[in-house]
PDB file of N, CA and C in Angstrom:
ATOM      1  N   GLN A   1      26.039   5.815  19.123  1.00 49.00           N
ATOM      2  CA  GLN A   1      25.691   4.490  19.600  1.00 49.00           C
ATOM      3  C   GLN A   1      24.442   4.027  18.864  1.00 49.00           C
ATOM      4  N   LYS A   2      24.469   2.797  18.412  1.00 57.00           N
ATOM      5  CA  LYS A   2      23.369   2.236  17.641  1.00 57.00           C
ATOM      6  C   LYS A   2      22.259   1.756  18.572  1.00 57.00           C
ATOM      7  N   CYS A   3      21.033   2.000  18.164  1.00 63.00           N
ATOM      8  CA  CYS A   3      19.869   1.599  18.954  1.00 63.00           C
ATOM      9  C   CYS A   3      19.468   0.170  18.589  1.00 63.00           C
ATOM     10  N   ASP A   4      19.203  -0.645  19.570  1.00 62.00           N
ATOM     11  CA  ASP A   4      18.736  -2.009  19.339  1.00 62.00           C
ATOM     12  C   ASP A   4      17.214  -1.972  19.248  1.00 62.00           C
ATOM     13  N   SER A   5      16.665  -2.253  18.061  1.00 67.00           N
ATOM     14  CA  SER A   5      15.226  -2.134  17.841  1.00 67.00           C
ATOM     15  C   SER A   5      14.474  -3.426  18.154  1.00 67.00           C
ATOM     16  N   ARG A   6      15.186  -4.496  18.530  1.00 77.00           N
ATOM     17  CA  ARG A   6      14.506  -5.774  18.788  1.00 77.00           C
ATOM     18  C   ARG A   6      13.426  -5.694  19.866  1.00 77.00           C
ATOM     19  N   PRO A   7      13.662  -5.000  20.989  1.00 80.00           N
ATOM     20  CA  PRO A   7      12.576  -4.912  21.973  1.00 80.00           C
ATOM     21  C   PRO A   7      11.325  -4.237  21.400  1.00 80.00           C
ATOM     22  N   LEU A   8      11.526  -3.222  20.575  1.00 85.00           N
ATOM     23  CA  LEU A   8      10.397  -2.545  19.945  1.00 85.00           C
ATOM     24  C   LEU A   8       9.666  -3.477  18.984  1.00 85.00           C
ATOM     25  N   VAL A   9      10.408  -4.267  18.233  1.00 85.00           N
ATOM     26  CA  VAL A   9       9.800  -5.220  17.303  1.00 85.00           C
ATOM     27  C   VAL A   9       9.000  -6.268  18.066  1.00 85.00           C
ATOM     28  N   LYS A  10       9.524  -6.708  19.205  1.00 88.00           N
ATOM     29  CA  LYS A  10       8.799  -7.693  20.023  1.00 88.00           C
ATOM     30  C   LYS A  10       7.489  -7.113  20.545  1.00 88.00           C
ATOM     31  N   LEU A  11       7.423  -5.828  20.713  1.00 91.00           N
ATOM     32  CA  LEU A  11       6.203  -5.160  21.146  1.00 91.00           C
ATOM     33  C   LEU A  11       5.265  -4.901  19.964  1.00 91.00           C
ATOM     34  N   LEU A  12       5.834  -4.474  18.856  1.00 94.00           N
ATOM     35  CA  LEU A  12       5.026  -4.126  17.682  1.00 94.00           C
ATOM     36  C   LEU A  12       4.347  -5.326  17.031  1.00 94.00           C
ATOM     37  N   THR A  13       5.026  -6.441  16.978  1.00 94.00           N
ATOM     38  CA  THR A  13       4.481  -7.605  16.283  1.00 94.00           C
ATOM     39  C   THR A  13       3.120  -8.025  16.826  1.00 94.00           C
ATOM     40  N   PRO A  14       2.965  -8.225  18.132  1.00 95.00           N
ATOM     41  CA  PRO A  14       1.629  -8.601  18.614  1.00 95.00           C
ATOM     42  C   PRO A  14       0.604  -7.478  18.472  1.00 95.00           C
ATOM     43  N   ILE A  15       1.043  -6.235  18.539  1.00 97.00           N
ATOM     44  CA  ILE A  15       0.103  -5.118  18.359  1.00 97.00           C
ATOM     45  C   ILE A  15      -0.460  -5.128  16.944  1.00 97.00           C
ATOM     46  N   VAL A  16       0.406  -5.299  15.963  1.00 97.00           N
ATOM     47  CA  VAL A  16      -0.045  -5.331  14.571  1.00 97.00           C
ATOM     48  C   VAL A  16      -0.944  -6.552  14.346  1.00 97.00           C
ATOM     49  N   ARG A  17      -0.601  -7.676  14.954  1.00 97.00           N
ATOM     50  CA  ARG A  17      -1.425  -8.886  14.822  1.00 97.00           C
ATOM     51  C   ARG A  17      -2.816  -8.664  15.432  1.00 97.00           C
ATOM     52  N   ILE A  18      -2.862  -8.022  16.575  1.00 98.00           N
ATOM     53  CA  ILE A  18      -4.149  -7.726  17.213  1.00 98.00           C
ATOM     54  C   ILE A  18      -4.979  -6.799  16.322  1.00 98.00           C
ATOM     55  N   LEU A  19      -4.347  -5.760  15.785  1.00 98.00           N
ATOM     56  CA  LEU A  19      -5.065  -4.843  14.893  1.00 98.00           C
ATOM     57  C   LEU A  19      -5.575  -5.562  13.647  1.00 98.00           C
ATOM     58  N   ALA A  20      -4.770  -6.472  13.115  1.00 98.00           N
ATOM     59  CA  ALA A  20      -5.198  -7.243  11.940  1.00 98.00           C
ATOM     60  C   ALA A  20      -6.393  -8.124  12.285  1.00 98.00           C
ATOM     61  N   ASN A  21      -6.376  -8.745  13.456  1.00 98.00           N
ATOM     62  CA  ASN A  21      -7.520  -9.552  13.896  1.00 98.00           C
ATOM     63  C   ASN A  21      -8.764  -8.688  14.077  1.00 98.00           C
ATOM     64  N   LEU A  22      -8.598  -7.547  14.711  1.00 98.00           N
ATOM     65  CA  LEU A  22      -9.730  -6.645  14.924  1.00 98.00           C
ATOM     66  C   LEU A  22     -10.278  -6.119  13.598  1.00 98.00           C
ATOM     67  N   ALA A  23      -9.393  -5.895  12.634  1.00 98.00           N
ATOM     68  CA  ALA A  23      -9.814  -5.388  11.327  1.00 98.00           C
ATOM     69  C   ALA A  23     -10.590  -6.425  10.525  1.00 98.00           C
ATOM     70  N   ALA A  24     -10.597  -7.671  10.982  1.00 97.00           N
ATOM     71  CA  ALA A  24     -11.361  -8.731  10.317  1.00 97.00           C
ATOM     72  C   ALA A  24     -12.487  -9.249  11.197  1.00 97.00           C
ATOM     73  N   GLY A  25     -12.639  -8.694  12.385  1.00 97.00           N
ATOM     74  CA  GLY A  25     -13.617  -9.197  13.346  1.00 97.00           C
ATOM     75  C   GLY A  25     -14.976  -8.547  13.218  1.00 97.00           C
ATOM     76  N   PRO A  26     -15.825  -8.791  14.207  1.00 97.00           N
ATOM     77  CA  PRO A  26     -17.201  -8.290  14.154  1.00 97.00           C
ATOM     78  C   PRO A  26     -17.316  -6.758  14.164  1.00 97.00           C
ATOM     79  N   ASP A  27     -16.343  -6.069  14.728  1.00 97.00           N
ATOM     80  CA  ASP A  27     -16.337  -4.598  14.725  1.00 97.00           C
ATOM     81  C   ASP A  27     -15.373  -4.043  13.687  1.00 97.00           C
ATOM     82  N   SER A  28     -15.185  -4.800  12.609  1.00 98.00           N
ATOM     83  CA  SER A  28     -14.162  -4.442  11.618  1.00 98.00           C
ATOM     84  C   SER A  28     -14.391  -3.074  10.990  1.00 98.00           C
ATOM     85  N   VAL A  29     -15.632  -2.684  10.797  1.00 98.00           N
ATOM     86  CA  VAL A  29     -15.886  -1.393  10.151  1.00 98.00           C
ATOM     87  C   VAL A  29     -15.352  -0.249  11.008  1.00 98.00           C
ATOM     88  N   SER A  30     -15.694  -0.237  12.278  1.00 98.00           N
ATOM     89  CA  SER A  30     -15.221   0.856  13.134  1.00 98.00           C
ATOM     90  C   SER A  30     -13.710   0.806  13.321  1.00 98.00           C
ATOM     91  N   VAL A  31     -13.155  -0.396  13.423  1.00 98.00           N
ATOM     92  CA  VAL A  31     -11.698  -0.529  13.572  1.00 98.00           C
ATOM     93  C   VAL A  31     -10.991  -0.019  12.319  1.00 98.00           C
ATOM     94  N   CYS A  32     -11.437  -0.468  11.155  1.00 98.00           N
ATOM     95  CA  CYS A  32     -10.800  -0.053   9.901  1.00 98.00           C
ATOM     96  C   CYS A  32     -10.913   1.451   9.699  1.00 98.00           C
ATOM     97  N   LEU A  33     -12.091   2.013   9.970  1.00 98.00           N
ATOM     98  CA  LEU A  33     -12.261   3.455   9.809  1.00 98.00           C
ATOM     99  C   LEU A  33     -11.370   4.228  10.773  1.00 98.00           C
ATOM    100  N   CYS A  34     -11.257   3.749  11.988  1.00 98.00           N
ATOM    101  CA  CYS A  34     -10.378   4.400  12.968  1.00 98.00           C
ATOM    102  C   CYS A  34      -8.927   4.379  12.487  1.00 98.00           C
ATOM    103  N   LEU A  35      -8.505   3.244  11.955  1.00 98.00           N
ATOM    104  CA  LEU A  35      -7.124   3.121  11.474  1.00 98.00           C
ATOM    105  C   LEU A  35      -6.866   4.007  10.261  1.00 98.00           C
ATOM    106  N   VAL A  36      -7.698   3.891   9.235  1.00 97.00           N
ATOM    107  CA  VAL A  36      -7.413   4.624   7.990  1.00 97.00           C
ATOM    108  C   VAL A  36      -7.577   6.126   8.151  1.00 97.00           C
ATOM    109  N   ARG A  37      -8.384   6.545   9.108  1.00 97.00           N
ATOM    110  CA  ARG A  37      -8.584   7.986   9.318  1.00 97.00           C
ATOM    111  C   ARG A  37      -7.490   8.615  10.171  1.00 97.00           C
ATOM    112  N   HIS A  38      -6.662   7.795  10.781  1.00 97.00           N
ATOM    113  CA  HIS A  38      -5.569   8.356  11.574  1.00 97.00           C
ATOM    114  C   HIS A  38      -4.591   9.045  10.627  1.00 97.00           C
ATOM    115  N   PRO A  39      -4.210  10.285  10.907  1.00 97.00           N
ATOM    116  CA  PRO A  39      -3.361  11.029   9.961  1.00 97.00           C
ATOM    117  C   PRO A  39      -1.994  10.389   9.696  1.00 97.00           C
ATOM    118  N   ASP A  40      -1.492   9.604  10.635  1.00 97.00           N
ATOM    119  CA  ASP A  40      -0.182   8.980  10.453  1.00 97.00           C
ATOM    120  C   ASP A  40      -0.262   7.558   9.906  1.00 97.00           C
ATOM    121  N   PHE A  41      -1.468   7.075   9.609  1.00 97.00           N
ATOM    122  CA  PHE A  41      -1.627   5.694   9.152  1.00 97.00           C
ATOM    123  C   PHE A  41      -0.770   5.367   7.928  1.00 97.00           C
ATOM    124  N   PRO A  42      -0.778   6.182   6.864  1.00 96.00           N
ATOM    125  CA  PRO A  42       0.058   5.827   5.709  1.00 96.00           C
ATOM    126  C   PRO A  42       1.546   5.731   6.054  1.00 96.00           C
ATOM    127  N   ALA A  43       2.042   6.666   6.838  1.00 96.00           N
ATOM    128  CA  ALA A  43       3.467   6.660   7.202  1.00 96.00           C
ATOM    129  C   ALA A  43       3.813   5.464   8.084  1.00 96.00           C
ATOM    130  N   ILE A  44       2.934   5.155   9.031  1.00 96.00           N
ATOM    131  CA  ILE A  44       3.193   4.023   9.931  1.00 96.00           C
ATOM    132  C   ILE A  44       3.167   2.717   9.161  1.00 96.00           C
ATOM    133  N   LEU A  45       2.142   2.528   8.325  1.00 97.00           N
ATOM    134  CA  LEU A  45       2.045   1.277   7.572  1.00 97.00           C
ATOM    135  C   LEU A  45       3.182   1.149   6.560  1.00 97.00           C
ATOM    136  N   THR A  46       3.581   2.258   5.961  1.00 96.00           N
ATOM    137  CA  THR A  46       4.727   2.231   5.040  1.00 96.00           C
ATOM    138  C   THR A  46       5.981   1.769   5.771  1.00 96.00           C
ATOM    139  N   ALA A  47       6.208   2.295   6.958  1.00 95.00           N
ATOM    140  CA  ALA A  47       7.383   1.886   7.741  1.00 95.00           C
ATOM    141  C   ALA A  47       7.305   0.413   8.109  1.00 95.00           C
ATOM    142  N   LEU A  48       6.113  -0.048   8.495  1.00 96.00           N
ATOM    143  CA  LEU A  48       5.961  -1.455   8.867  1.00 96.00           C
ATOM    144  C   LEU A  48       6.154  -2.380   7.666  1.00 96.00           C
ATOM    145  N   LEU A  49       5.655  -1.971   6.513  1.00 95.00           N
ATOM    146  CA  LEU A  49       5.810  -2.792   5.301  1.00 95.00           C
ATOM    147  C   LEU A  49       7.250  -2.798   4.796  1.00 95.00           C
ATOM    148  N   SER A  50       8.001  -1.789   5.172  1.00 95.00           N
ATOM    149  CA  SER A  50       9.387  -1.655   4.690  1.00 95.00           C
ATOM    150  C   SER A  50      10.416  -2.225   5.648  1.00 95.00           C
ATOM    151  N   THR A  51       9.973  -2.722   6.794  1.00 93.00           N
ATOM    152  CA  THR A  51      10.919  -3.206   7.787  1.00 93.00           C
ATOM    153  C   THR A  51      11.699  -4.425   7.299  1.00 93.00           C
ATOM    154  N   ASN A  52      12.887  -4.585   7.830  1.00 92.00           N
ATOM    155  CA  ASN A  52      13.694  -5.767   7.515  1.00 92.00           C
ATOM    156  C   ASN A  52      13.287  -6.978   8.343  1.00 92.00           C
ATOM    157  N   TYR A  53      12.436  -6.765   9.338  1.00 93.00           N
ATOM    158  CA  TYR A  53      11.915  -7.869  10.148  1.00 93.00           C
ATOM    159  C   TYR A  53      10.738  -8.477   9.386  1.00 93.00           C
ATOM    160  N   LEU A  54      10.994  -9.571   8.701  1.00 93.00           N
ATOM    161  CA  LEU A  54      10.007 -10.132   7.781  1.00 93.00           C
ATOM    162  C   LEU A  54       8.731 -10.587   8.483  1.00 93.00           C
ATOM    163  N   HIS A  55       8.837 -11.071   9.715  1.00 93.00           N
ATOM    164  CA  HIS A  55       7.609 -11.474  10.417  1.00 93.00           C
ATOM    165  C   HIS A  55       6.717 -10.265  10.685  1.00 93.00           C
ATOM    166  N   LEU A  56       7.303  -9.120  10.984  1.00 95.00           N
ATOM    167  CA  LEU A  56       6.532  -7.897  11.197  1.00 95.00           C
ATOM    168  C   LEU A  56       5.956  -7.397   9.875  1.00 95.00           C
ATOM    169  N   CYS A  57       6.720  -7.528   8.824  1.00 95.00           N
ATOM    170  CA  CYS A  57       6.247  -7.177   7.485  1.00 95.00           C
ATOM    171  C   CYS A  57       5.036  -8.042   7.110  1.00 95.00           C
ATOM    172  N   ARG A  58       5.105  -9.331   7.403  1.00 95.00           N
ATOM    173  CA  ARG A  58       4.012 -10.272   7.111  1.00 95.00           C
ATOM    174  C   ARG A  58       2.738  -9.891   7.871  1.00 95.00           C
ATOM    175  N   GLU A  59       2.886  -9.569   9.155  1.00 96.00           N
ATOM    176  CA  GLU A  59       1.739  -9.151   9.960  1.00 96.00           C
ATOM    177  C   GLU A  59       1.143  -7.848   9.418  1.00 96.00           C
ATOM    178  N   SER A  60       1.996  -6.951   8.974  1.00 97.00           N
ATOM    179  CA  SER A  60       1.537  -5.674   8.427  1.00 97.00           C
ATOM    180  C   SER A  60       0.784  -5.864   7.113  1.00 97.00           C
ATOM    181  N   LEU A  61       1.245  -6.789   6.297  1.00 96.00           N
ATOM    182  CA  LEU A  61       0.516  -7.117   5.063  1.00 96.00           C
ATOM    183  C   LEU A  61      -0.848  -7.705   5.369  1.00 96.00           C
ATOM    184  N   TRP A  62      -0.918  -8.518   6.397  1.00 97.00           N
ATOM    185  CA  TRP A  62      -2.190  -9.103   6.796  1.00 97.00           C
ATOM    186  C   TRP A  62      -3.164  -8.003   7.242  1.00 97.00           C
ATOM    187  N   LEU A  63      -2.665  -7.045   8.010  1.00 97.00           N
ATOM    188  CA  LEU A  63      -3.489  -5.912   8.424  1.00 97.00           C
ATOM    189  C   LEU A  63      -3.970  -5.138   7.200  1.00 97.00           C
ATOM    190  N   PHE A  64      -3.052  -4.831   6.305  1.00 97.00           N
ATOM    191  CA  PHE A  64      -3.386  -4.094   5.078  1.00 97.00           C
ATOM    192  C   PHE A  64      -4.448  -4.841   4.271  1.00 97.00           C
ATOM    193  N   ALA A  65      -4.263  -6.143   4.110  1.00 96.00           N
ATOM    194  CA  ALA A  65      -5.214  -6.949   3.337  1.00 96.00           C
ATOM    195  C   ALA A  65      -6.590  -6.969   3.998  1.00 96.00           C
ATOM    196  N   ASN A  66      -6.637  -7.053   5.306  1.00 97.00           N
ATOM    197  CA  ASN A  66      -7.926  -7.068   5.995  1.00 97.00           C
ATOM    198  C   ASN A  66      -8.668  -5.744   5.839  1.00 97.00           C
ATOM    199  N   ILE A  67      -7.932  -4.661   5.783  1.00 97.00           N
ATOM    200  CA  ILE A  67      -8.569  -3.357   5.569  1.00 97.00           C
ATOM    201  C   ILE A  67      -9.035  -3.229   4.122  1.00 97.00           C
ATOM    202  N   VAL A  68      -8.164  -3.561   3.182  1.00 96.00           N
ATOM    203  CA  VAL A  68      -8.493  -3.440   1.762  1.00 96.00           C
ATOM    204  C   VAL A  68      -9.673  -4.333   1.392  1.00 96.00           C
ATOM    205  N   ASN A  69      -9.747  -5.504   1.988  1.00 96.00           N
ATOM    206  CA  ASN A  69     -10.801  -6.460   1.643  1.00 96.00           C
ATOM    207  C   ASN A  69     -12.036  -6.350   2.524  1.00 96.00           C
ATOM    208  N   ASN A  70     -12.135  -5.305   3.319  1.00 97.00           N
ATOM    209  CA  ASN A  70     -13.312  -5.129   4.157  1.00 97.00           C
ATOM    210  C   ASN A  70     -14.541  -4.970   3.260  1.00 97.00           C
ATOM    211  N   GLU A  71     -15.618  -5.642   3.628  1.00 96.00           N
ATOM    212  CA  GLU A  71     -16.826  -5.657   2.799  1.00 96.00           C
ATOM    213  C   GLU A  71     -17.655  -4.382   2.905  1.00 96.00           C
ATOM    214  N   SER A  72     -17.363  -3.545   3.866  1.00 97.00           N
ATOM    215  CA  SER A  72     -18.131  -2.323   4.062  1.00 97.00           C
ATOM    216  C   SER A  72     -17.837  -1.302   2.962  1.00 97.00           C
ATOM    217  N   VAL A  73     -18.896  -0.795   2.360  1.00 97.00           N
ATOM    218  CA  VAL A  73     -18.751   0.250   1.345  1.00 97.00           C
ATOM    219  C   VAL A  73     -18.163   1.505   1.975  1.00 97.00           C
ATOM    220  N   THR A  74     -18.508   1.768   3.208  1.00 97.00           N
ATOM    221  CA  THR A  74     -17.986   2.941   3.917  1.00 97.00           C
ATOM    222  C   THR A  74     -16.468   2.868   4.048  1.00 97.00           C
ATOM    223  N   VAL A  75     -15.959   1.703   4.423  1.00 97.00           N
ATOM    224  CA  VAL A  75     -14.504   1.522   4.546  1.00 97.00           C
ATOM    225  C   VAL A  75     -13.849   1.655   3.173  1.00 97.00           C
ATOM    226  N   GLN A  76     -14.434   1.035   2.177  1.00 95.00           N
ATOM    227  CA  GLN A  76     -13.880   1.096   0.820  1.00 95.00           C
ATOM    228  C   GLN A  76     -13.846   2.533   0.299  1.00 95.00           C
ATOM    229  N   GLU A  77     -14.935   3.265   0.512  1.00 96.00           N
ATOM    230  CA  GLU A  77     -14.987   4.659   0.054  1.00 96.00           C
ATOM    231  C   GLU A  77     -13.965   5.520   0.790  1.00 96.00           C
ATOM    232  N   GLU A  78     -13.831   5.304   2.073  1.00 96.00           N
ATOM    233  CA  GLU A  78     -12.863   6.076   2.857  1.00 96.00           C
ATOM    234  C   GLU A  78     -11.442   5.793   2.384  1.00 96.00           C
ATOM    235  N   PHE A  79     -11.166   4.530   2.102  1.00 93.00           N
ATOM    236  CA  PHE A  79      -9.849   4.129   1.605  1.00 93.00           C
ATOM    237  C   PHE A  79      -9.538   4.845   0.292  1.00 93.00           C
ATOM    238  N   VAL A  80     -10.534   4.905  -0.586  1.00 94.00           N
ATOM    239  CA  VAL A  80     -10.367   5.577  -1.885  1.00 94.00           C
ATOM    240  C   VAL A  80     -10.263   7.091  -1.693  1.00 94.00           C
ATOM    241  N   ASN A  81     -11.155   7.663  -0.888  1.00 95.00           N
ATOM    242  CA  ASN A  81     -11.171   9.120  -0.686  1.00 95.00           C
ATOM    243  C   ASN A  81      -9.870   9.641  -0.095  1.00 95.00           C
ATOM    244  N   LEU A  82      -9.222   8.834   0.716  1.00 96.00           N
ATOM    245  CA  LEU A  82      -7.956   9.242   1.330  1.00 96.00           C
ATOM    246  C   LEU A  82      -6.742   8.897   0.472  1.00 96.00           C
ATOM    247  N   ASP A  83      -6.984   8.378  -0.734  1.00 95.00           N
ATOM    248  CA  ASP A  83      -5.905   7.988  -1.670  1.00 95.00           C
ATOM    249  C   ASP A  83      -4.931   6.998  -1.051  1.00 95.00           C
ATOM    250  N   LEU A  84      -5.422   6.128  -0.194  1.00 94.00           N
ATOM    251  CA  LEU A  84      -4.529   5.200   0.501  1.00 94.00           C
ATOM    252  C   LEU A  84      -3.971   4.131  -0.427  1.00 94.00           C
ATOM    253  N   MET A  85      -4.738   3.712  -1.422  1.00 91.00           N
ATOM    254  CA  MET A  85      -4.196   2.708  -2.337  1.00 91.00           C
ATOM    255  C   MET A  85      -3.018   3.293  -3.109  1.00 91.00           C
ATOM    256  N   ASP A  86      -3.154   4.532  -3.555  1.00 93.00           N
ATOM    257  CA  ASP A  86      -2.047   5.179  -4.266  1.00 93.00           C
ATOM    258  C   ASP A  86      -0.816   5.324  -3.373  1.00 93.00           C
ATOM    259  N   LYS A  87      -1.050   5.616  -2.100  1.00 94.00           N
ATOM    260  CA  LYS A  87       0.057   5.828  -1.175  1.00 94.00           C
ATOM    261  C   LYS A  87       0.719   4.526  -0.731  1.00 94.00           C
ATOM    262  N   LEU A  88      -0.046   3.429  -0.695  1.00 95.00           N
ATOM    263  CA  LEU A  88       0.461   2.205  -0.067  1.00 95.00           C
ATOM    264  C   LEU A  88       0.668   1.029  -1.012  1.00 95.00           C
ATOM    265  N   GLU A  89       0.098   1.077  -2.194  1.00 93.00           N
ATOM    266  CA  GLU A  89       0.144  -0.087  -3.090  1.00 93.00           C
ATOM    267  C   GLU A  89       1.564  -0.521  -3.433  1.00 93.00           C
ATOM    268  N   SER A  90       2.421   0.410  -3.776  1.00 94.00           N
ATOM    269  CA  SER A  90       3.786   0.029  -4.160  1.00 94.00           C
ATOM    270  C   SER A  90       4.546  -0.564  -2.968  1.00 94.00           C
ATOM    271  N   HIS A  91       4.299  -0.036  -1.781  1.00 94.00           N
ATOM    272  CA  HIS A  91       4.967  -0.564  -0.580  1.00 94.00           C
ATOM    273  C   HIS A  91       4.470  -1.978  -0.273  1.00 94.00           C
ATOM    274  N   ALA A  92       3.166  -2.190  -0.442  1.00 95.00           N
ATOM    275  CA  ALA A  92       2.609  -3.525  -0.212  1.00 95.00           C
ATOM    276  C   ALA A  92       3.136  -4.513  -1.244  1.00 95.00           C
ATOM    277  N   SER A  93       3.192  -4.103  -2.503  1.00 94.00           N
ATOM    278  CA  SER A  93       3.718  -4.989  -3.555  1.00 94.00           C
ATOM    279  C   SER A  93       5.179  -5.338  -3.306  1.00 94.00           C
ATOM    280  N   HIS A  94       5.945  -4.350  -2.893  1.00 93.00           N
ATOM    281  CA  HIS A  94       7.359  -4.597  -2.592  1.00 93.00           C
ATOM    282  C   HIS A  94       7.494  -5.564  -1.417  1.00 93.00           C
ATOM    283  N   ALA A  95       6.655  -5.396  -0.408  1.00 94.00           N
ATOM    284  CA  ALA A  95       6.688  -6.291   0.761  1.00 94.00           C
ATOM    285  C   ALA A  95       6.338  -7.725   0.348  1.00 94.00           C
ATOM    286  N   VAL A  96       5.320  -7.878  -0.485  1.00 93.00           N
ATOM    287  CA  VAL A  96       4.948  -9.216  -0.973  1.00 93.00           C
ATOM    288  C   VAL A  96       6.128  -9.831  -1.718  1.00 93.00           C
ATOM    289  N   GLY A  97       6.772  -9.053  -2.547  1.00 92.00           N
ATOM    290  CA  GLY A  97       7.930  -9.547  -3.307  1.00 92.00           C
ATOM    291  C   GLY A  97       9.089  -9.961  -2.412  1.00 92.00           C
ATOM    292  N   ARG A  98       9.271  -9.265  -1.314  1.00 91.00           N
ATOM    293  CA  ARG A  98      10.342  -9.647  -0.383  1.00 91.00           C
ATOM    294  C   ARG A  98       9.997 -10.921   0.370  1.00 91.00           C
ATOM    295  N   LEU A  99       8.722 -11.092   0.712  1.00 92.00           N
ATOM    296  CA  LEU A  99       8.295 -12.283   1.450  1.00 92.00           C
ATOM    297  C   LEU A  99       8.221 -13.518   0.565  1.00 92.00           C
ATOM    298  N   ASP A 100       7.809 -13.325  -0.675  1.00 91.00           N
ATOM    299  CA  ASP A 100       7.686 -14.440  -1.629  1.00 91.00           C
ATOM    300  C   ASP A 100       8.066 -13.946  -3.009  1.00 91.00           C
ATOM    301  N   PRO A 101       9.326 -14.121  -3.397  1.00 85.00           N
ATOM    302  CA  PRO A 101       9.796 -13.608  -4.684  1.00 85.00           C
ATOM    303  C   PRO A 101       9.024 -14.129  -5.894  1.00 85.00           C
ATOM    304  N   TYR A 102       8.338 -15.249  -5.746  1.00 86.00           N
ATOM    305  CA  TYR A 102       7.606 -15.821  -6.865  1.00 86.00           C
ATOM    306  C   TYR A 102       6.137 -15.411  -6.894  1.00 86.00           C
ATOM    307  N   ALA A 103       5.685 -14.672  -5.891  1.00 81.00           N
ATOM    308  CA  ALA A 103       4.258 -14.324  -5.764  1.00 81.00           C
ATOM    309  C   ALA A 103       3.774 -13.380  -6.854  1.00 81.00           C
ATOM    310  N   LEU A 104       4.618 -12.498  -7.304  1.00 72.00           N
ATOM    311  CA  LEU A 104       4.180 -11.474  -8.262  1.00 72.00           C
ATOM    312  C   LEU A 104       4.523 -11.843  -9.711  1.00 72.00           C
ATOM    313  N   GLY A 105       4.913 -13.071  -9.914  1.00 67.00           N
ATOM    314  CA  GLY A 105       5.150 -13.556 -11.275  1.00 67.00           C
ATOM    315  C   GLY A 105       6.461 -13.178 -11.775  1.00 67.00           C
TER     316      GLY A 105
END
């Protein structure tokens, strides 16, 4: 029997949006560090960026962008030290291409 994932998507979408907002807010450093240091963060974000639900993919890209563009040197160093760009860059690029085929030239 096939599982209907729509209820889960309806739950995940606002959660990812909230995390993206928090990752750009006044406590962004602690939020971003908490997220990137979670051992399952790369796998979770990869799954979210790869989803066929484009609105969830869009929210996940926004979260990713807010973390990558955080002004804190601590967040940037942690992102590099954990090799997160190497692990997530291709998934993010693919997601951008699915959302806007003309975005990547």
